């Protein structure tokens, strides 16, 4: 039996993962389309998670200088305002 990766896994290198702090000081890692993400106690763990999820492509990780809120509904929140799709 041949195992096939789902499309979201095979295209991991082409997606951007944003990392930054939320309004409460937690570290956030979130894929640009909201397919995956999480809250972390430090930057190193957020980066480790992002690398694991995106197939170890550090060039697709973007650290944001402004607040980022974790949103698992597919709508990324930046600085408390919804980003236009």
Coordinates of N, CA and C in Angstrom, one line a residue:
X1 N 0.8 -1.2 0.0 CA 0.0 0.0 0.0 C 0.9 1.2 0.0
X2 N 0.7 2.2 -0.9 CA 1.5 3.4 -1.0 C 0.8 4.5 -0.2
X3 N 1.6 5.1 0.7 CA 1.1 6.2 1.5 C 1.3 7.5 0.7
X4 N 0.3 8.3 0.8 CA 0.4 9.6 0.1 C 0.1 10.7 1.1
X5 N 0.9 11.8 1.1 CA 0.7 12.9 2.0 C -0.5 13.7 1.5
X6 N -1.2 14.3 2.5 CA -2.3 15.2 2.1 C -1.7 16.4 1.4
X7 N -2.5 17.1 0.6 CA -2.0 18.3 -0.1 C -1.4 19.4 0.8
X8 N -2.0 19.6 2.0 CA -1.5 20.6 2.9 C -0.1 20.3 3.4
X9 N 0.3 19.0 3.5 CA 1.6 18.7 3.9 C 2.7 18.8 2.8
X10 N 2.3 18.4 1.6 CA 3.2 18.4 0.5 C 3.5 19.8 0.0
X11 N 2.7 20.8 0.3 CA 2.9 22.2 -0.1 C 3.4 23.0 1.0
X12 N 3.9 22.4 2.1 CA 4.3 23.2 3.3 C 5.3 24.2 3.0
X13 N 6.2 24.0 2.1 CA 7.3 24.9 1.8 C 6.8 26.2 1.2
X14 N 5.6 26.2 0.6 CA 5.1 27.4 -0.1 C 4.2 28.2 0.8
X15 N 4.0 27.8 2.1 CA 3.2 28.6 3.0 C 4.0 29.3 4.0
X16 N 3.6 30.5 4.4 CA 4.3 31.3 5.4 C 3.7 31.1 6.8
X17 N 4.6 31.0 7.7 CA 4.2 30.9 9.1 C 4.6 32.2 9.8
X18 N 3.6 32.8 10.4 CA 3.9 34.1 11.2 C 4.2 33.7 12.6
X19 N 5.2 34.3 13.2 CA 5.3 34.2 14.7 C 5.4 35.6 15.3
X20 N 5.0 35.7 16.5 CA 5.1 37.0 17.2 C 4.4 36.8 18.6
X21 N 4.2 38.0 19.3 CA 3.6 37.9 20.6 C 2.2 38.4 20.5
X22 N 1.3 37.9 21.3 CA -0.1 38.3 21.4 C -0.2 39.4 22.4
X23 N -1.4 39.9 22.7 CA -1.6 41.0 23.6 C -1.3 40.7 25.1
X24 N -1.2 39.4 25.3 CA -0.9 38.9 26.7 C 0.5 38.5 26.9
X25 N 1.3 38.7 25.8 CA 2.8 38.4 25.9 C 3.1 36.9 25.5
X26 N 2.1 36.1 25.2 CA 2.4 34.7 24.7 C 3.0 34.8 23.3
X27 N 3.8 33.8 23.0 CA 4.3 33.7 21.6 C 3.3 32.9 20.8
X28 N 3.0 33.4 19.6 CA 2.1 32.8 18.7 C 2.8 32.3 17.4
X29 N 2.4 31.1 16.9 CA 2.9 30.7 15.6 C 1.6 30.4 14.8
X30 N 1.4 30.9 13.6 CA 0.2 30.7 12.9 C 0.5 30.7 11.4
X31 N 0.0 29.6 10.7 CA 0.2 29.5 9.3 C -0.7 30.6 8.6
X32 N -0.2 31.1 7.5 CA -0.9 32.3 6.9 C -2.4 32.1 6.6
X33 N -2.8 30.9 6.4 CA -4.3 30.7 6.1 C -5.0 30.1 7.3
X34 N -4.3 30.0 8.4 CA -4.9 29.6 9.7 C -5.1 28.0 9.7
X35 N -4.4 27.3 8.9 CA -4.5 25.8 8.9 C -4.0 25.2 10.2
X36 N -2.9 25.8 10.7 CA -2.4 25.4 12.0 C -1.8 26.5 12.7
X37 N -1.6 26.3 14.0 CA -1.0 27.4 14.9 C -1.1 27.0 16.3
X38 N -0.4 27.8 17.2 CA -0.4 27.5 18.6 C 0.1 28.6 19.4
X39 N 0.0 28.5 20.7 CA 0.5 29.4 21.7 C 1.7 28.8 22.4
X40 N 2.7 29.6 22.7 CA 4.0 29.1 23.2 C 4.5 30.0 24.3
X41 N 5.2 29.5 25.2 CA 5.8 30.3 26.3 C 7.0 31.1 25.9
X42 N 7.7 30.6 24.8 CA 8.9 31.4 24.4 C 9.1 31.3 22.9
X43 N 9.9 32.1 22.4 CA 10.2 32.3 20.9 C 10.7 31.0 20.4
X44 N 11.7 30.4 21.1 CA 12.3 29.1 20.6 C 11.3 28.0 20.3
X45 N 10.3 27.9 21.2 CA 9.3 26.8 21.0 C 8.4 27.2 19.9
X46 N 8.1 28.4 19.7 CA 7.2 28.8 18.5 C 7.9 28.5 17.2
X47 N 9.2 28.8 17.2 CA 10.0 28.5 16.0 C 10.1 27.0 15.7
X48 N 10.4 26.3 16.8 CA 10.5 24.8 16.7 C 9.2 24.2 16.1
X49 N 8.1 24.7 16.6 CA 6.8 24.2 16.1 C 6.6 24.6 14.7
X50 N 6.9 25.9 14.3 CA 6.7 26.3 12.9 C 7.6 25.5 12.0
X51 N 8.8 25.2 12.4 CA 9.7 24.4 11.5 C 9.2 23.0 11.4
X52 N 8.7 22.4 12.4 CA 8.1 21.1 12.4 C 6.9 21.0 11.4
X53 N 6.0 22.0 11.5 CA 4.8 22.0 10.7 C 5.0 22.4 9.3
X54 N 6.1 23.2 9.0 CA 6.3 23.6 7.6 C 7.3 22.8 6.9
X55 N 7.7 21.6 7.4 CA 8.7 20.8 6.8 C 10.1 21.3 6.9
X56 N 10.5 22.0 7.9 CA 11.8 22.5 8.2 C 12.3 23.5 7.1
X57 N 11.5 24.5 6.8 CA 11.8 25.5 5.9 C 11.9 26.9 6.6
X58 N 13.0 27.2 7.2 CA 13.1 28.5 8.0 C 12.8 29.7 7.1
X59 N 13.0 29.6 5.8 CA 12.8 30.8 5.0 C 11.4 31.2 4.9
X60 N 10.5 30.3 5.3 CA 9.0 30.7 5.2 C 8.5 31.1 6.6
X61 N 9.3 31.4 7.6 CA 8.9 31.8 8.9 C 9.2 33.3 8.9
X62 N 8.1 34.1 9.3 CA 8.2 35.5 9.4 C 7.9 36.0 10.8
X63 N 8.8 36.6 11.4 CA 8.6 37.2 12.8 C 8.0 38.6 12.6
X64 N 6.8 38.8 13.2 CA 6.2 40.1 13.1 C 6.6 41.0 14.3
X65 N 6.8 42.3 14.0 CA 7.1 43.2 15.0 C 5.9 43.7 15.8
X66 N 4.7 43.5 15.3 CA 3.5 43.9 16.0 C 2.7 42.7 16.6
X67 N 1.7 42.9 17.3 CA 0.9 41.9 17.9 C 0.3 41.0 16.9
X68 N 0.2 39.7 17.2 CA -0.5 38.7 16.4 C -1.4 37.9 17.4
X69 N -2.6 37.7 17.1 CA -3.5 36.9 17.9 C -3.8 35.6 17.2
X70 N -3.8 34.5 18.0 CA -4.1 33.2 17.4 C -5.6 33.1 17.0
X71 N -5.8 32.8 15.8 CA -7.2 32.6 15.3 C -7.3 31.3 14.5
X72 N -7.9 30.3 15.1 CA -8.1 29.0 14.4 C -9.3 29.0 13.5
X73 N -9.9 30.1 13.2 CA -11.1 30.1 12.3 C -10.7 30.4 10.9
X74 N -9.4 30.6 10.7 CA -8.9 30.9 9.3 C -8.8 32.4 9.0
X75 N -9.1 33.2 10.0 CA -9.0 34.7 9.9 C -7.9 35.2 10.8
X76 N -6.8 35.5 10.2 CA -5.6 36.0 11.0 C -5.9 37.3 11.6
X77 N -5.6 37.5 12.9 CA -5.8 38.7 13.6 C -4.5 39.3 13.8
X78 N -4.3 40.6 13.4 CA -3.1 41.3 13.6 C -3.4 42.6 14.3
X79 N -2.8 42.9 15.5 CA -3.0 44.1 16.2 C -4.5 44.3 16.5
X80 N -5.3 43.3 16.7 CA -6.7 43.4 17.1 C -7.6 43.7 15.9
X81 N -7.1 43.8 14.7 CA -7.9 44.1 13.5 C -7.8 42.9 12.6
X82 N -9.0 42.6 11.9 CA -9.0 41.5 10.9 C -8.2 42.0 9.7
X83 N -7.4 41.1 9.2 CA -6.7 41.3 8.0 C -7.6 41.0 6.8
X84 N -7.6 41.8 5.8 CA -8.4 41.5 4.6 C -7.9 40.3 3.9
X85 N -8.8 39.5 3.4 CA -8.3 38.3 2.7 C -8.0 38.6 1.2

